[in-house]
Coordinates of C-alpha atoms in Angstrom, one line a residue:
M1 CA 15.7 -10.6 -42.3
D2 CA 13.1 -11.6 -39.9
G3 CA 11.1 -9.9 -37.7
G4 CA 13.2 -12.1 -34.5
Q5 CA 16.3 -10.6 -36.7
I6 CA 15.0 -7.4 -36.6
I7 CA 14.2 -7.2 -32.5
L8 CA 17.3 -8.7 -31.7
K9 CA 19.9 -6.2 -33.9
F10 CA 17.3 -3.7 -32.2
H11 CA 18.7 -5.7 -29.0
T12 CA 21.8 -5.9 -29.3
V13 CA 22.8 -2.0 -30.6
L14 CA 20.3 -0.3 -28.5
I15 CA 22.2 -2.4 -24.7
N16 CA 25.7 -1.6 -26.0
S17 CA 24.7 1.8 -27.5
M18 CA 22.0 3.2 -25.1
C19 CA 21.7 5.8 -27.9
L20 CA 24.0 8.8 -28.7
I21 CA 23.7 11.3 -25.9
H22 CA 22.4 14.1 -27.8
K23 CA 19.7 17.1 -27.4
N24 CA 17.2 14.8 -29.1
K25 CA 18.4 11.9 -26.8
K26 CA 15.1 11.7 -25.8
M27 CA 13.4 11.9 -29.1
I28 CA 15.8 9.2 -30.4
I29 CA 15.2 6.7 -27.7
R30 CA 11.0 7.5 -27.7
K31 CA 11.4 6.4 -31.6
S32 CA 12.6 3.2 -31.4
I33 CA 11.4 1.9 -28.4
L34 CA 8.1 3.1 -30.8
L35 CA 9.6 1.0 -33.8
I36 CA 10.0 -2.0 -32.4
I37 CA 6.6 -2.3 -31.1
L38 CA 5.8 -2.3 -34.3
T39 CA 8.0 -4.6 -35.3
V40 CA 6.3 -7.2 -32.1
S41 CA 3.0 -6.0 -34.0
L42 CA 3.4 -7.0 -37.1
Q43 CA 6.1 -9.9 -36.7
G44 CA 1.8 -11.4 -35.8
C45 CA 2.5 -11.5 -31.3
S46 CA -0.6 -12.4 -31.2
K47 CA -3.0 -12.0 -27.8
K48 CA -2.6 -14.9 -25.0
N49 CA -6.3 -15.6 -24.1
Y50 CA -6.6 -16.6 -20.4
N51 CA -9.4 -18.4 -18.1
L52 CA -9.4 -18.1 -14.6
T53 CA -12.2 -20.2 -12.6
V54 CA -12.1 -18.8 -8.5
K55 CA -14.0 -21.4 -6.3
I56 CA -14.1 -21.1 -1.9
N57 CA -15.1 -23.8 -0.5
D58 CA -18.2 -22.9 2.0
L59 CA -19.2 -19.5 0.3
D60 CA -22.7 -18.8 2.2
S61 CA -22.2 -15.3 0.7
P62 CA -24.6 -15.6 -2.2
N63 CA -23.8 -11.7 -2.8
A64 CA -20.6 -12.5 -3.0
K65 CA -18.3 -10.8 -5.5
V66 CA -14.9 -11.2 -6.7
Y67 CA -12.4 -8.2 -7.6
L68 CA -9.3 -8.8 -10.7
L69 CA -7.3 -4.8 -9.6
N70 CA -3.9 -3.7 -11.1
S71 CA -3.7 -2.0 -7.8
L72 CA -3.9 -1.5 -4.1
M73 CA -2.3 1.7 -3.7
K74 CA -5.5 3.6 -5.6
V75 CA -9.0 1.4 -6.0
N76 CA -11.3 3.3 -8.1
S77 CA -13.0 2.8 -12.1
E78 CA -9.4 2.5 -14.0
T79 CA -7.5 -0.4 -11.3
I80 CA -11.0 -2.7 -11.3
I81 CA -10.3 -4.8 -14.5
D82 CA -13.2 -7.0 -13.8
S83 CA -14.9 -8.6 -11.5
A84 CA -17.5 -11.6 -10.9
S85 CA -20.4 -12.8 -8.6
L86 CA -21.5 -16.4 -8.1
K87 CA -22.3 -18.6 -10.1
N88 CA -22.4 -21.8 -11.0
N89 CA -20.6 -22.5 -7.2
K90 CA -18.0 -20.2 -8.9
F91 CA -16.4 -17.3 -9.8
S92 CA -15.3 -17.2 -13.2
F93 CA -13.6 -14.1 -15.3
E94 CA -12.3 -14.5 -19.2
G95 CA -10.0 -12.3 -21.7
E96 CA -7.4 -11.2 -23.5
I97 CA -4.1 -10.5 -22.7
P98 CA -0.8 -9.2 -24.8
E99 CA 1.4 -11.4 -22.0
P100 CA 1.4 -11.7 -18.9
K101 CA -0.1 -8.9 -15.8
Q102 CA 0.1 -8.9 -12.6
V103 CA -2.9 -8.3 -10.8
F104 CA -4.9 -8.7 -7.1
L105 CA -7.7 -10.4 -6.3
V106 CA -9.5 -9.0 -3.5
L107 CA -12.8 -10.3 -2.5
S108 CA -15.7 -9.2 -1.0
K109 CA -18.1 -11.4 1.0
E110 CA -20.8 -9.5 0.9
G111 CA -20.2 -7.7 -2.3
N112 CA -21.4 -4.1 -0.5
G113 CA -18.5 -3.3 -3.8
I114 CA -14.5 -2.3 -3.5
K115 CA -14.3 1.0 -1.5
D116 CA -15.6 -0.6 1.9
L117 CA -12.1 -2.1 2.9
K118 CA -13.4 -2.5 5.8
N119 CA -15.5 -5.9 4.5
W120 CA -12.4 -7.3 2.1
S121 CA -12.4 -10.7 2.8
G122 CA -8.2 -10.9 1.7
F123 CA -6.5 -10.5 -1.4
L124 CA -4.4 -12.7 -3.4
S125 CA -0.9 -10.9 -6.0
M126 CA -1.3 -13.1 -8.7
Y127 CA -0.6 -13.1 -12.8
L128 CA -2.6 -14.0 -14.7
E129 CA -1.3 -16.0 -18.0
K130 CA -2.4 -17.4 -21.0
G131 CA -4.4 -21.0 -19.8
N132 CA -6.9 -22.3 -18.1
I133 CA -6.3 -21.0 -14.4
L134 CA -7.7 -22.6 -11.2
V135 CA -7.7 -20.5 -7.7
S136 CA -9.2 -22.3 -5.1
I137 CA -9.3 -20.9 -1.3
K138 CA -9.8 -23.5 1.9
D139 CA -9.3 -21.4 4.9
T140 CA -7.9 -17.5 3.4
V141 CA -8.0 -15.5 0.6
K142 CA -3.9 -15.3 0.8
N143 CA -3.9 -18.8 1.5
A144 CA -4.8 -19.3 -1.7
I145 CA -4.4 -22.5 -3.8
I146 CA -2.9 -21.6 -7.8
T147 CA -3.3 -24.9 -10.1
G148 CA -3.0 -25.0 -13.8
S149 CA 0.0 -21.6 -14.7
K150 CA 3.2 -22.4 -14.6
L151 CA 3.9 -18.4 -14.1
N152 CA 1.8 -18.5 -10.2
T153 CA 3.7 -21.9 -9.6
E154 CA 6.8 -19.3 -10.3
F155 CA 6.5 -16.9 -8.3
K156 CA 5.5 -18.6 -4.6
L157 CA 8.7 -20.0 -5.3
Q158 CA 10.6 -16.3 -5.3
S159 CA 8.2 -15.7 -2.8
E160 CA 9.5 -18.3 -0.6
I161 CA 12.3 -17.1 -1.6
L162 CA 11.9 -13.4 -0.9
Y163 CA 10.0 -14.1 2.7
G164 CA 11.8 -17.2 4.3
P165 CA 14.4 -16.0 5.8
K166 CA 14.4 -14.1 8.6
K167 CA 17.7 -11.7 9.0
Y168 CA 17.1 -8.7 10.6
D169 CA 13.8 -9.6 11.6
D170 CA 14.2 -9.3 14.6
E171 CA 16.3 -6.4 14.8
Y172 CA 13.6 -4.5 13.0
N173 CA 11.0 -5.8 14.9
S174 CA 13.0 -4.9 18.4
I175 CA 13.4 -1.4 17.7
T176 CA 10.6 -0.4 15.6
E177 CA 8.6 -1.3 19.7
S178 CA 11.4 0.3 21.0
I179 CA 10.3 3.5 18.9
K180 CA 6.5 3.1 19.9
N181 CA 7.4 2.9 24.1
E182 CA 9.6 6.6 23.7
V183 CA 8.5 9.4 25.3
S184 CA 11.2 11.4 24.0
E185 CA 10.7 13.4 20.9
E186 CA 14.6 13.9 20.2
K187 CA 15.3 10.4 21.4
K188 CA 12.4 8.7 19.3
K189 CA 14.2 10.7 15.7
V190 CA 17.6 9.0 16.6
L191 CA 16.1 5.9 17.1
V192 CA 13.9 6.4 13.2
L193 CA 16.9 6.6 12.2
E194 CA 18.3 3.0 13.6
K195 CA 15.7 1.5 12.4
A196 CA 16.0 3.1 8.7
A197 CA 19.6 1.3 8.8
I198 CA 18.0 -1.9 9.5
L199 CA 15.6 -1.8 7.5
N200 CA 18.3 -1.4 4.9
K201 CA 20.0 -3.9 5.9
R202 CA 17.2 -5.4 5.5
I203 CA 16.8 -4.5 2.2
K204 CA 20.0 -5.0 0.8
Y205 CA 19.6 -8.4 1.9
R206 CA 16.3 -8.9 0.2
D207 CA 17.4 -7.6 -2.9
S208 CA 20.2 -10.2 -3.5
L209 CA 18.3 -13.3 -2.9
L210 CA 16.1 -11.9 -5.9
F211 CA 19.0 -11.5 -8.0
N212 CA 19.9 -14.9 -7.3
F213 CA 16.1 -16.3 -8.3
I214 CA 16.2 -14.6 -11.4
D215 CA 20.6 -15.8 -11.8
K216 CA 19.3 -19.9 -11.5
N217 CA 16.4 -18.9 -13.3
P218 CA 16.3 -16.7 -16.6
K219 CA 13.3 -18.1 -18.6
S220 CA 10.8 -17.1 -16.0
Y221 CA 8.2 -14.3 -16.8
I222 CA 8.9 -13.1 -13.2
S223 CA 13.3 -12.3 -13.6
L224 CA 12.2 -10.0 -16.0
K225 CA 9.8 -8.4 -13.8
T226 CA 12.1 -8.1 -10.9
L227 CA 14.7 -6.7 -13.5
N228 CA 12.3 -3.7 -14.8
E229 CA 11.6 -3.1 -10.6
F230 CA 14.8 -2.7 -9.9
A231 CA 15.0 -0.2 -12.7
Q232 CA 13.1 0.8 -11.1
K233 CA 14.5 1.9 -8.3
G234 CA 17.0 3.2 -8.8
Y235 CA 19.8 0.2 -10.4
E236 CA 22.6 1.1 -12.4
E237 CA 22.4 -0.2 -16.2
S238 CA 25.7 -2.9 -15.3
D239 CA 24.2 -3.6 -12.3
L240 CA 21.1 -5.4 -14.7
I241 CA 22.0 -5.7 -18.7
P242 CA 23.7 -9.0 -18.4
Y243 CA 21.0 -10.6 -16.3
F244 CA 18.8 -8.9 -19.9
K245 CA 20.7 -10.3 -21.9
R246 CA 20.0 -14.3 -20.1
L247 CA 16.5 -14.0 -21.4
P248 CA 15.3 -15.4 -23.8
L249 CA 14.6 -13.2 -26.7
E250 CA 10.4 -13.3 -26.3
H251 CA 11.1 -11.7 -22.5
R252 CA 13.4 -9.3 -24.1
S253 CA 10.9 -8.3 -27.2
S254 CA 8.2 -8.8 -25.2
I255 CA 6.2 -5.1 -23.5
L256 CA 7.9 -4.9 -20.1
G257 CA 10.9 -5.6 -22.0
L258 CA 11.6 -2.9 -24.0
E259 CA 9.4 -1.2 -21.0
F260 CA 12.1 -2.4 -18.9
L261 CA 15.1 -0.8 -21.8
E262 CA 13.5 2.5 -21.4
N263 CA 13.9 2.7 -17.7
L264 CA 17.5 2.6 -18.1
N265 CA 17.5 4.3 -20.8
K266 CA 15.5 7.8 -19.0
K267 CA 17.9 7.3 -16.4
R268 CA 21.0 7.4 -18.3
V269 CA 19.2 10.2 -20.9
D270 CA 20.2 11.7 -18.2
I271 CA 23.1 12.1 -17.1
G272 CA 26.1 13.8 -18.0
E273 CA 23.3 16.9 -18.7
L274 CA 23.0 20.2 -16.7
A275 CA 20.4 20.4 -14.8
I276 CA 17.5 23.3 -15.7
D277 CA 17.9 26.6 -14.0
F278 CA 15.1 27.0 -12.0
T279 CA 13.4 29.8 -9.4
Q280 CA 11.2 28.1 -6.5
N281 CA 10.0 30.3 -3.4
D282 CA 10.6 28.3 0.1
E283 CA 7.7 27.9 2.0
N284 CA 9.0 31.6 3.7
G285 CA 7.8 32.5 0.2
N286 CA 11.6 33.4 -0.4
P287 CA 13.0 32.5 -3.8
I288 CA 15.0 29.7 -4.1
K289 CA 16.9 29.1 -7.8
L290 CA 18.7 25.6 -8.0
S291 CA 22.3 27.3 -9.2
D292 CA 21.9 28.5 -5.8
F293 CA 23.5 25.6 -5.5
R294 CA 27.1 24.7 -7.5
G295 CA 29.6 24.0 -5.6
K296 CA 28.4 21.2 -3.5
Y297 CA 26.4 17.5 -4.3
L298 CA 22.6 19.1 -4.6
L299 CA 19.7 15.8 -4.3
L300 CA 17.0 16.9 -6.0
D301 CA 14.4 15.6 -4.7
F302 CA 10.4 15.2 -5.8
W303 CA 7.8 14.4 -2.9
A304 CA 4.7 15.2 -1.5
S305 CA 3.4 14.7 2.5
W306 CA 0.3 12.8 0.7
C307 CA 3.2 9.9 -1.1
G308 CA 4.2 7.2 1.4
P309 CA 6.9 6.0 -0.4
C310 CA 7.4 9.3 -0.8
R311 CA 7.8 10.1 3.6
A312 CA 9.4 6.1 4.3
E313 CA 12.0 7.8 1.9
N314 CA 12.6 10.7 4.2
P315 CA 14.2 9.1 7.2
N316 CA 17.2 7.7 4.1
L317 CA 17.6 11.2 3.2
V318 CA 17.9 12.6 7.0
M319 CA 20.5 10.1 6.8
A320 CA 22.8 11.0 3.9
Y321 CA 22.2 14.7 5.2
K322 CA 23.1 14.2 8.5
K323 CA 26.2 12.4 7.9
Y324 CA 27.9 14.3 3.9
H325 CA 26.2 18.1 5.0
D326 CA 29.2 19.4 6.2
K327 CA 31.8 17.1 3.9
G328 CA 29.6 19.5 1.3
F329 CA 25.6 17.3 0.4
N330 CA 22.8 19.6 0.1
I331 CA 19.6 19.1 -0.4
L332 CA 16.9 20.9 -2.1
A333 CA 12.8 19.2 -2.5
V334 CA 10.0 19.7 -4.5
S335 CA 6.6 19.5 -2.9
L336 CA 3.4 18.6 -5.5
D337 CA 1.6 19.2 -2.4
T338 CA -1.6 21.2 -3.6
K339 CA -2.1 22.2 0.6
R340 CA 0.3 24.2 2.4
D341 CA -0.6 23.1 6.4
A342 CA 0.1 19.7 4.1
W343 CA 4.2 20.2 3.2
L344 CA 4.7 22.1 6.3
N345 CA 3.1 19.7 8.6
A346 CA 5.0 16.9 7.3
I347 CA 8.5 19.0 6.8
K348 CA 8.0 19.6 11.0
Q349 CA 6.9 15.8 11.1
E350 CA 9.8 14.4 9.7
N351 CA 12.4 16.9 11.1
L352 CA 13.7 17.6 7.1
P353 CA 16.6 20.4 7.9
W354 CA 16.7 21.6 4.5
S355 CA 15.4 23.7 1.5
H356 CA 12.1 22.5 0.2
V357 CA 10.1 25.0 -2.4
S358 CA 6.6 24.6 -4.3
D359 CA 3.6 25.8 -6.0
L360 CA 1.8 24.4 -4.3
K361 CA -0.2 22.6 -8.2
G362 CA 0.6 19.0 -7.6
F363 CA 2.0 17.7 -10.2
D364 CA 1.5 20.4 -12.2
N365 CA 4.5 21.8 -10.5
E366 CA 6.5 24.4 -13.1
V367 CA 9.5 22.5 -12.1
A368 CA 7.7 19.0 -12.3
R369 CA 6.6 19.8 -15.3
L370 CA 10.7 21.4 -16.1
Y371 CA 12.3 17.0 -15.4
D372 CA 9.1 15.9 -17.3
V373 CA 7.8 14.2 -13.4
K374 CA 5.1 12.1 -14.8
S375 CA 5.1 10.2 -10.9
I376 CA 6.9 10.4 -6.9
P377 CA 9.4 9.8 -5.4
R378 CA 12.1 11.3 -8.5
N379 CA 15.1 12.5 -7.7
L380 CA 18.2 13.3 -9.2
L381 CA 22.3 13.6 -7.4
I382 CA 23.7 16.7 -8.8
D383 CA 27.2 17.2 -9.0
P384 CA 29.0 20.4 -8.1
E385 CA 28.9 22.0 -12.1
G386 CA 25.0 21.2 -12.1
R387 CA 25.7 18.4 -14.2
I388 CA 23.0 15.0 -13.7
I389 CA 25.3 12.0 -12.0
T390 CA 22.5 9.7 -11.9
T391 CA 18.9 9.4 -10.9
N392 CA 16.1 7.4 -8.8
L393 CA 17.7 6.5 -6.3
R394 CA 16.1 4.8 -3.8
G395 CA 17.1 3.1 -0.2
Y396 CA 19.9 2.3 0.2
T397 CA 21.8 2.7 -3.7
L398 CA 22.2 6.6 -1.9
E399 CA 24.2 6.5 0.7
E400 CA 26.0 3.7 -1.7
N401 CA 26.6 6.3 -4.2
L402 CA 27.1 9.2 -2.0
A403 CA 29.9 6.7 -0.1
K404 CA 31.6 6.3 -3.6
I405 CA 31.4 10.6 -3.8
F406 CA 32.4 11.2 -0.5
E407 CA 34.6 8.0 0.8
K408 CA 37.0 7.5 -1.5

């Protein structure tokens, strides 16, 4: 059996069984992932060389620099992939990557360094891939034209599909303006919840456009990238696997393809398990036990005041709590804050009426370590018997899951 057959058989077994549910299942899954990564390496998966050239019209700043970043969320030495200075009227990058990689191209005309955000001259989201890629900037960085890269052409097509339609935009902008002008705090809280509902409708609509893109472009690496984002967002295995099966073997056996499968497994291994009990103090120093919530459906939510995506999710949690609390739904929030004032102020500012606990140890929070929380937001939906139903419900996926439970 050759390497390709081994990989195909691995995918078939993994997709069909997704590993048996035992106490040592996480170890089984991780060993399986490591085995298939080793198999990919042994079959001679060579690195893909890239050469990236950036040309900018009418650039009169000899000190200008262009940076390639992994992320814009946290800009530091760890997120900087490479940088280039102006030479022969262009910026040049070259290197090796095992497979396509999404990056952010940032221009600093004055060359003051990547941390000097005020002097950024814009950024461009793009992909590095094998071959010679040319980025031509005529006016602004975000409007750059990329040639020599099929993947970036597909990425642009997806972006046009995603951001072209304006459905729900007027409604969203209108309520945003109303919140800005509202003087009554109580009315403002109501408007914030309405805004969250509109935002969820808009996100759901755009998700449908993304699924349509995947359906029409199964051979695109962008489709695999989108599926992996959906897996992290809370979509169920049954929603995603049919699309994944249509991807070419090259994508399914890639590092990102294996990450997609591992993300599904991380979600699945917890389902049906009894949530581990714990005790931690609330904001008043009173001990709160997870098992105190038995008899109701519970969302165990990991968050922090400094986490932007967590704060963005809070209106969704407030909506769900108000709608289903009287029917038997509760929330227990575990904060990964280190500063007590910041934690308490966020609870007050966003009117979060459920139970809150924290030991103010950040990611060393004992409950977070108990549940192997490496990033936030993260949550688990637990049934009245204390067993985990599903994990990582974001946006409208929380509402949809609760509706299935309480509106049968």
